[in-house]
Coordinates of C-alpha atoms in Angstrom, one line a residue:
X240 CA -18.3 -201.2 -123.2
X241 CA -21.2 -203.3 -124.2
X242 CA -22.1 -203.8 -120.5
X243 CA -22.6 -200.0 -120.1
X244 CA -23.9 -199.0 -123.5
X245 CA -26.9 -201.4 -123.7
X246 CA -28.3 -200.6 -120.2
X247 CA -27.9 -196.8 -121.0
X248 CA -29.8 -197.1 -124.2
X249 CA -32.6 -199.1 -122.5
X250 CA -32.8 -196.6 -119.6
X251 CA -32.9 -193.7 -122.1
X252 CA -35.8 -195.3 -124.0
X253 CA -37.7 -196.0 -120.8
X254 CA -37.3 -192.5 -119.6
X255 CA -38.4 -191.0 -123.0
X256 CA -41.5 -193.1 -122.9
X257 CA -42.2 -192.0 -119.3
X258 CA -41.4 -188.4 -119.5
X259 CA -42.4 -187.6 -123.1
X260 CA -45.4 -189.9 -123.3
X261 CA -47.0 -191.3 -120.2
X262 CA -46.5 -188.3 -117.9
X263 CA -47.9 -185.6 -120.3
X264 CA -50.9 -187.8 -121.1
X265 CA -51.6 -188.3 -117.3
X266 CA -51.3 -184.6 -116.7
X267 CA -53.6 -183.8 -119.6
X268 CA -56.1 -186.4 -118.3
X269 CA -56.1 -184.8 -114.9
X270 CA -56.6 -181.4 -116.5
X271 CA -59.8 -182.6 -118.0
X272 CA -61.3 -182.6 -114.5
X273 CA -60.5 -178.9 -113.8
X274 CA -62.5 -175.8 -114.7
X275 CA -62.0 -175.1 -118.4
X276 CA -61.3 -178.8 -119.0
X277 CA -57.5 -178.2 -119.1
X278 CA -57.8 -175.3 -121.6
X279 CA -58.0 -172.6 -119.0
X280 CA -61.1 -171.1 -117.3
X281 CA -62.5 -168.5 -119.6
X282 CA -64.6 -165.6 -118.4
X283 CA -67.5 -164.5 -120.6
X284 CA -69.5 -161.3 -120.7
X285 CA -72.6 -160.9 -122.9
X286 CA -71.8 -164.2 -124.7
X287 CA -68.2 -163.2 -125.5
X288 CA -65.0 -164.5 -124.0
X289 CA -63.3 -161.5 -122.3
X290 CA -60.3 -163.3 -120.8
X291 CA -58.9 -166.1 -118.7
X292 CA -59.4 -166.3 -114.9
X293 CA -55.7 -167.1 -114.3
X294 CA -54.1 -164.5 -116.5
X295 CA -54.0 -160.9 -115.4
X296 CA -55.2 -158.1 -117.7
X297 CA -54.4 -154.4 -117.9
X298 CA -57.2 -152.2 -116.5
X299 CA -56.4 -148.5 -116.5
X300 CA -59.8 -146.8 -116.7
X301 CA -61.0 -145.3 -113.4
X302 CA -64.4 -147.2 -113.7
X303 CA -62.6 -150.5 -113.2
X304 CA -60.5 -152.1 -110.5
X305 CA -56.9 -152.2 -111.4
X306 CA -54.8 -155.3 -111.0
X307 CA -51.1 -155.7 -110.2
X308 CA -48.6 -153.9 -112.5
X309 CA -46.9 -156.2 -115.0
X310 CA -43.2 -156.1 -115.9
X311 CA -44.1 -157.7 -119.3
X312 CA -47.2 -155.6 -120.1
X313 CA -49.5 -158.6 -119.5
X314 CA -48.0 -160.6 -122.4
X315 CA -48.9 -164.2 -121.6
X316 CA -46.5 -165.5 -124.3
X317 CA -43.5 -164.0 -122.4
X318 CA -44.4 -163.9 -118.7
X319 CA -41.7 -162.9 -116.3
X320 CA -40.5 -160.4 -113.8
X321 CA -38.2 -157.4 -114.3
X322 CA -35.2 -158.9 -112.3
X323 CA -34.7 -155.5 -110.7
X324 CA -34.1 -155.6 -107.0
X325 CA -35.5 -153.3 -104.3
X326 CA -32.3 -151.2 -104.3
X327 CA -32.2 -150.6 -108.1
X328 CA -32.7 -146.9 -108.7
X329 CA -34.6 -147.5 -111.9
X330 CA -37.0 -149.8 -110.1
X331 CA -37.5 -147.4 -107.2
X332 CA -38.3 -144.6 -109.7
X333 CA -40.8 -146.9 -111.5
X334 CA -42.5 -147.8 -108.2
X335 CA -42.6 -144.1 -107.1
X336 CA -44.3 -143.3 -110.4
X337 CA -46.9 -146.0 -109.8
X338 CA -47.5 -144.6 -106.3
X339 CA -48.0 -141.1 -107.7
X340 CA -50.3 -142.3 -110.5
X341 CA -52.4 -144.3 -108.0
X342 CA -52.7 -141.4 -105.7
X343 CA -53.7 -139.1 -108.5
X344 CA -56.5 -141.4 -109.6
X345 CA -57.6 -142.2 -106.0
X346 CA -57.8 -138.9 -104.2
X347 CA -58.1 -139.3 -100.4
X348 CA -55.8 -142.4 -100.4
X349 CA -52.5 -141.9 -98.6
X350 CA -49.2 -143.6 -99.4
X351 CA -49.5 -145.8 -96.3
X352 CA -52.9 -147.1 -97.4
X353 CA -51.7 -148.4 -100.8
X354 CA -50.9 -152.1 -100.6
X355 CA -47.5 -153.0 -102.1
X356 CA -49.1 -155.3 -104.6
X357 CA -50.7 -152.3 -106.5
X358 CA -47.3 -150.7 -107.2
X359 CA -45.0 -153.7 -107.6
X360 CA -45.1 -156.3 -110.4
X361 CA -45.6 -160.0 -109.6
X362 CA -42.9 -162.5 -110.5
X363 CA -44.8 -163.7 -113.6
X364 CA -46.2 -160.3 -114.6
X365 CA -49.6 -162.0 -115.1
X366 CA -51.0 -162.2 -111.5
X367 CA -54.8 -162.1 -111.9
X368 CA -55.6 -161.6 -108.2
X369 CA -55.5 -158.9 -105.6
X370 CA -55.8 -159.1 -101.8
X371 CA -59.1 -157.8 -100.5
X372 CA -57.2 -154.7 -99.2
X373 CA -55.9 -154.1 -102.7
X374 CA -59.5 -154.0 -104.0
X375 CA -61.0 -152.2 -101.1
X376 CA -58.6 -149.2 -101.4
X377 CA -60.1 -148.7 -104.9
X378 CA -63.8 -148.9 -104.0
X379 CA -64.3 -145.1 -103.5
X380 CA -62.9 -144.3 -107.0
X381 CA -64.9 -147.0 -108.8
X382 CA -68.1 -146.1 -107.0
X383 CA -67.7 -142.4 -107.7
X384 CA -66.9 -142.8 -111.4
X385 CA -69.8 -145.3 -111.9
X386 CA -72.3 -143.3 -109.8
X387 CA -72.8 -146.3 -107.5
X388 CA -73.2 -146.4 -103.7
X389 CA -69.9 -147.2 -102.0
X390 CA -71.7 -149.9 -99.9
X391 CA -72.8 -151.7 -103.1
X392 CA -69.3 -151.8 -104.5
X393 CA -67.9 -152.9 -101.1
X394 CA -70.5 -155.7 -101.1
X395 CA -69.4 -156.8 -104.6
X396 CA -65.8 -157.0 -103.5
X397 CA -66.9 -159.1 -100.5
X398 CA -68.9 -161.4 -102.7
X399 CA -65.9 -161.9 -105.0
X400 CA -63.4 -162.5 -102.2
X401 CA -62.1 -166.1 -102.3
X402 CA -61.1 -167.4 -99.0
X403 CA -58.0 -169.6 -98.5
X404 CA -58.4 -173.3 -99.5
X405 CA -59.8 -175.1 -96.4
X406 CA -59.3 -171.9 -94.5
X407 CA -55.5 -172.6 -94.3
X408 CA -53.7 -172.6 -97.7
X409 CA -52.9 -169.3 -99.3
X410 CA -54.2 -165.8 -98.7
X411 CA -57.7 -164.5 -99.3
X412 CA -57.9 -163.1 -102.9
X413 CA -60.1 -161.2 -105.4
X414 CA -59.9 -162.1 -109.1
X415 CA -59.8 -158.7 -110.8
X416 CA -61.3 -159.8 -114.1
X417 CA -64.2 -161.6 -112.4
X418 CA -64.8 -158.5 -110.2
X419 CA -64.8 -156.1 -113.2
X420 CA -67.2 -158.3 -115.2
X421 CA -69.5 -158.4 -112.1
X422 CA -69.2 -154.6 -111.9
X423 CA -70.3 -154.2 -115.5
X424 CA -73.3 -156.4 -114.8
X425 CA -74.2 -154.4 -111.8
X426 CA -77.1 -152.0 -112.4
X427 CA -76.6 -148.4 -111.6

């Protein structure tokens, strides 16, 4: 028994030091070299922090671009999806309601023009980004409500479109919070 117990205790202690000590410190050290210094990249407007770049927020006013719906109502403390599949009648009813609401606020947009991301929640419920198509489909509404030229709002979306890393990894995306802050800074 002694031949098994002593090595087990040693291995347990080594793993505790590695996984609960060295590894977290190494990750925290790496985080200090990222935007936000490991505390998250904050977005400020008029000297005030308005949110984090990597956490989606709820925008429902017509003067702003809307992000993806959230199954957890954008609660960062309890992120998660709904676990309802595409054949669930409750889920289908919820998606249909989102489609109708989007079309009501975006007259002239047809069902086929609405990207799926605008009516389906992400897995985390906190997705901060849209595809360029998800932002472009909202340009006419935002421009009309704000009294801005459509071309100016389109240009703003283009300026805030982040291309895939090295042109290869991931899709092009638009951070909704950054776009809405830039929209507020845009002069009418």
